[in-house]
Every structure is written in C-alpha cells, then in structure tokens.
C-alpha cells in the first residue's frame, strides 16, 4: 500500500496543539523503583493505590507515574521475588517518591551464566533454545482463544504527543498564547518530558468467541476521541493508528505492527532467526519464572529483541514479555518502540492477557528533531470461560457498534475506564474543541489542509485540488486548472463540483460541472456513498488513459517518454447512482453519453474512406466491488484501502446501445480483477492481481480493450510500465501482475549497504489475449484503421499469440522516499519507440 496520504494526515496532526492546565485537586506520584541491595532499577514492578484498581507498572528503567482524583493515602509496590512494600502519600499533591524493594527471603538463587571465553552462538546443546522449544510445543494449550467459548471486556486507549520541543519555540511570541496547553508530567522513555498532546482515543469493547464453528464478535460499547473531522478523516486515522500499533499476539507466528509483519520470538521457526539466552531465574513460593533474553541473528531484519518470562510449572507459558526493536532495523521514522504484555493464570490453567502496552517514538531524524510519542494501552478484564450465548447471537456481524457508543457521559467512562487518566489526558477532548475556535489555529489549519489535502476552504466552498493547478502535455502545452466543490456547510444533501482549464498550446478551454444529490447527507468523498450525480465534461485525453477522463491530472503525468500524440477531445454526459453497503459491497449504475473527436495524430478512418470527424457512444454501465473486512482511510478525494489478508473483487460491465441518443454501436465490454496481498513474514509481502476481460460485438478500436500502458517515467503499479500508450488493443485478454517486496531482507545482510536501509522489489507482469477477425480492421475494412505515425508505421497492434511479459527489479527507501525500478520487456521489441529496458521512479514515504 502507498501510505503517502496517510502520512499527510499524520503530518496534519503534528500541527495540532492541545493539552490542559490543572483544574482540580489531583494526586500525582512519580519516581523510580530500585533493588535495595544492587541499586539496579526494577522494570515492570506494580504500583497501585491501596483499596482501588488504580495501578501502573514501571518502565524498563524502573520509572513510573501514578495519578488519581480520589483521596487515597497509601500505595503498594510489588514484584515477583521481592517483598511487597506499603508507602504513605499525601492526597491532592504532586510528589516524587523513589522506592527500594528488598529481595524476598524465599527467592531462588539467581542463575548466573559466565564464560571465560566468548563462544560462537549455536542452537545445539543450548538450554535456552531447549526451553523455547518447550514454549513453542505448548502454545496451543496456553493461548487464550483455546476454550470452546470465551468472553471478556476490553478497554483501549491510544494517544500521541509532541515532545523534544526546543526552548526557542516554547518561548517564542507565536507560541505564547498556547503555553497553557503544555503538559509537563508525561513519562517518555526514561524521563519526565514537557509535551503537547495532539490526539487521544478511548474505546470500550465486549468480546465473544466460539471455537467450533469458529466465530468472533466484537461489540463497541463506547468510543470517545479527539475530533478533527473538519480537517481530516478522524475515524480513518484512528483505524490506521490502531493498525499501526496492532494487537500483538506473542503466541502467533507473526505479529503485525508498524505496517509490517514481525516474527514472534516463539514462532514455530523462531530458533532459525533469533538467538536465545537464559539470563535470570526468579520465583516466590510456587511461582517460578525463567527470564529468557533474545536478539535477532541479523540486526536489520524485522525482528524483535527483548525478554520473555516463562513459567516453570510444566505449562511453559509466557507470564510476561518485553519486546523492542534495535536501531539497525529497516523501519523509517521510528526511533524507538516498546511492547510490554502481562498475563494472568486462570482456573483452566491458561495464562490470559490482562494488559498490553505499545509505546513508540517517531521522528524524522534519529537524534535532533521534534518527535511524536505514541502509546496504545489495552486492558482485558472480566474473563468468562465456557459461557455460551444463544445461537442467534453468533449469527450476528463480527463487528458491531452499540447504538449509543458515541454518546457516553463522563460518569460512564469513570465506571468503565480500567486505567486512570492523567489530568492532561482527561482534559484533551475539551481543549481540542476550544483550540479549534481560535483564529490563529484556524489559519494554520487552513494552510495545512490545502498543502497536505489539496483543498482549501473558502466558506461553504473548497478550492482545489492543488496538484492540478499546473500540468504540461504535448497537446495543450502548459495547462492551468482551477476547480472547486461545495461542502456540507453549503448543503448536506446537494453538492456541486467542477473545474475550468486552459491549454496555452491548443488554446482551448476545458471544463467540468457535476451536481450530486446525497440520499444519506454524506459528501461523495466520505464512506458510505449513497448518491445520484449528473455531470458534463469537455476535456482531452489519450484513449485508454483514464487519468485524464477522471479529471485527476497531475504534474507527475507530464513526464512523458517518447512521442505521445494520439489525442482526442471528449464531451461526456453522465448520470451515476453510487451505493456503498456497510459490508463494503458497492455498486455504480451509470448512463453515459460520450462524443470523441480525434486530434493531433489520432484519426478515426476506415480503409479507403474519409476520416470520421467524431464518434458517439451511448452506454449503460454497471460496476461492482466487494472488499470483505475492508478498513479505509478517507482522503480529501479518494479512499485508501488499508491492506489486509482478504481479497478485493471488482467487476465492470459496459453495454453500448446503437441508435440510442446517437449511439454508433452495440457491444458489451466485460472486465474483472481480483487483488490480494500475501504476507510472507520475514520474506516480506506479495501483491497479486488477476485480471481479464472481453468485448462482445463488432466495434472499431476505440471500443476495444485498450491495455493499460504507462508512457511516463513514474512507476505505475497497475499498468505495464514499458508499454506505450495505445500500443495494444484486444477483445479478450487475461493477465497476472505480481509484485514482491522483500522489505530489506536481502540487502540488510550486505555489509556497508545495510546502514542505508534499502528495500528490494521484484515485479512480474504477463498479459495474454488476442483480437478476433470480427474486430480486426485487416479483415473488416469498414472498421477504423489502427493508428500510424506520420511515416505510415503502425503504432497500435492486436495482442497476438505471444504474451506480453515484463519483469522489474527495484530498490526502494532511497532517502526514505524514493524508489527506482528497472523494467525489462521481453516481447514485441520491433514496435516503434520501444526499448527493452526502462528506468522508472516513484516517490512514496513509508515506515
């Protein structure tokens, strides 16, 4: 997936400033927990207010922050192998308390492994590897989804804050009016930082699972989030952020996080990718744990490092885990990421997850820049085993939302929020709302929205998109384009959109105007759609290159290689009805009247007959799309599907009607494709698209399947990148496109190159089809001749018995944004303007 637009949204959030001052009595306890004898920090010890469920854990440096609005007077500190300690605190005040824990007299002697000589690591006769194998062998009996029926409650919170802000910025005149927003009490990494919280979302779920037949149901009972809907798709952004942090499952072979698959340290083949070491043995009474440390064999691979705490009761379960990444890993903009999970044993003997905390530190540069701290914390409570619901319940949708999920009161959250918010966190919703009414903030967001989203608000109208403002092509020369659309501020049911453009070389004006009636009061760029649209357009394009017909010109498309002079002018009248269903089935029913006028070197001319001035089409179209379990991020003009493990199906049927409103031909054009991404763990991922189509009826070449070519220097995932515009036509075809990303798996192991964090791509595209004699002008002189150049050399061909094949090899992540591909074409090399090798580039910042 191309995450460019998602990063634009991320950039937009960086510009938003929010937090709050203290408004009430609030107890805040911070400090550090250390071993009383060794003075070493004790990570992941538990600190709680006595007589309450308010608790937290120390980080890996022993630091903690615990807060409450209640009047508790004592805290308790505990950790396996140490004596539990009680300490008095003063309610309503902020205080720093450093705590020393004494080892329990029943603690087992620490196991210390020493070697006088550094030995080469090996799995053979390695007790740590033998123990990990026991953990792997017992995974199925320990993971929490093993029971026939399971249910629990889940509270999750995700937040983002800016930190490492310069003193110059904090003291600047521009920031002076926002100083009250600063939060000075957030614990980040190993110290308390001054931050600017910019986003927070809370959700409360009820979760149900049935083992046979397998079914899971997740009901969203409550949801509260910072709302930036005026500037970006907040709901989509929340989906993306939760996908970014994932739901780490230590028992799964692969853990999806940071848009990548990481191999779990207890995956079936973990021993081939990780090194394991026994580093500690601890225990009190019947509880005995082995601490296993692990690290990647190759530091640049998508692997974790950290520690596992394994039970020694014969179950070999994971009691807790700590996962992090090293600085050499092939991930961009992530300076640090920590995952901490705790499990609790239940009466059935299994260890169920009770808390998961994923923290990250994002920055454009590793050491010097403003950075973003993100934290996704999830608590799991009220586990119930073997408590089946009625059969009708399991027939319901797997993802459900309670009717009043977005209308919960503060009292609801106080009763259902498992964790306690710090005061700044609790006030962020109110202060974001206040911030949005500040004139200076509105001005900043106006420019940010125009630059990153492409549209600028002017009252109830948006001007844009900005990427179409100036383009260049061989027909029009320099082209300027000014457009806009109305927003819900104008009318929530009726919308207008349009543009006007002018080419300085052809000296012609182009234009587009559309009117939309929304049945669900939702603009066309928001999901779900349910609207009817009527539009009229006059513009130019090259047949088969729908990036112009769909009015999405861009300066990138101006970089054309070779000759590109097969142009036409189009007048298109359309009436569309578009409907999206909640299960991500969508369809588009369209009536289209299209007049094509050839220009430049393009001619519509039968053999031994005068050229035809124009071609008129009357068409009835039906499009169908199904994307099961799809999650989307909605941009300002297009939706961006977040890849998952499910295929996407698309079907299109276009029926031409002769003598209806001047239509010239009867035909039926059918096309379909299936897309799916396959994740291959350490080997990266593979995108596969299977496509095909056919044209029924005798028609000239403009109605045939014009195969998607790319005559620009910009790499196009969905086109044939060494094929010329209008080079091949067909009335039946099938194709297979395969692109594999190794995500740096190979280059990470090359000395010197590994430090650049480059990523490898391979692509394979094959297209097989043909043209029946019925639609071949060589056998039917009344059909239009295929285009030729001024010398009479053919430019357009029928795809023959030999398939079109191209292979590509690319290097990506150059300077974190650039990808360069070398394309090798294998067939039809005698066509004019064709080179067996081509160089293409694309710009796409990714994690």
CSV table of N, CA and C in Angstrom, one decimal, residues 131 150 172 207 228 307 403 432 469 545 577 623-624 626 640 650 665 828:
chain,number,residue,atom,x,y,z
A,131,UNK,N,14.4,-24.7,26.1
A,131,UNK,CA,13.3,-24.1,26.8
A,131,UNK,C,12.3,-23.4,25.9
A,150,UNK,N,-15.4,-18.1,25.0
A,150,UNK,CA,-14.7,-17.1,25.7
A,150,UNK,C,-15.3,-15.8,25.6
A,172,UNK,N,8.8,31.4,22.2
A,172,UNK,CA,8.6,32.3,21.1
A,172,UNK,C,7.3,33.1,21.3
A,207,UNK,N,-16.1,-8.6,24.0
A,207,UNK,CA,-15.6,-9.6,23.0
A,207,UNK,C,-16.1,-11.0,23.3
A,228,UNK,N,-11.1,15.7,14.7
A,228,UNK,CA,-10.6,16.6,13.7
A,228,UNK,C,-11.3,16.5,12.4
A,307,UNK,N,12.8,-9.6,26.2
A,307,UNK,CA,12.8,-10.7,27.3
A,307,UNK,C,11.5,-11.3,27.3
A,403,UNK,N,-25.8,1.3,19.8
A,403,UNK,CA,-26.5,2.5,19.3
A,403,UNK,C,-26.0,3.8,19.9
A,432,UNK,N,-9.1,20.5,22.8
A,432,UNK,CA,-9.1,20.4,21.3
A,432,UNK,C,-10.3,21.2,20.8
A,469,UNK,N,-3.2,22.3,-10.5
A,469,UNK,CA,-3.1,23.7,-10.8
A,469,UNK,C,-2.3,24.0,-12.1
A,545,UNK,N,-6.3,6.1,-21.4
A,545,UNK,CA,-5.6,6.7,-20.3
A,545,UNK,C,-6.6,7.5,-19.5
A,577,UNK,N,-25.5,6.5,-10.3
A,577,UNK,CA,-26.0,6.2,-9.0
A,577,UNK,C,-25.0,5.3,-8.3
A,623,UNK,N,-21.0,-1.2,-12.3
A,623,UNK,CA,-19.8,-1.6,-11.6
A,623,UNK,C,-20.1,-2.2,-10.3
A,624,UNK,N,-19.3,-3.2,-9.9
A,624,UNK,CA,-19.5,-3.9,-8.6
A,624,UNK,C,-18.1,-4.1,-8.0
A,626,UNK,N,-16.3,-5.7,-4.1
A,626,UNK,CA,-16.5,-6.3,-2.8
A,626,UNK,C,-15.2,-6.4,-2.2
A,640,UNK,N,-8.4,5.2,0.6
A,640,UNK,CA,-7.2,4.4,0.6
A,640,UNK,C,-7.5,3.2,1.4
A,650,UNK,N,-13.5,-6.9,-8.1
A,650,UNK,CA,-14.0,-5.8,-8.9
A,650,UNK,C,-14.5,-6.3,-10.3
A,665,UNK,N,-22.7,2.0,-31.9
A,665,UNK,CA,-22.5,0.6,-31.9
A,665,UNK,C,-23.2,-0.1,-30.8
A,828,UNK,N,7.6,-8.3,-28.4
A,828,UNK,CA,7.2,-7.2,-29.3
A,828,UNK,C,8.2,-6.0,-29.3
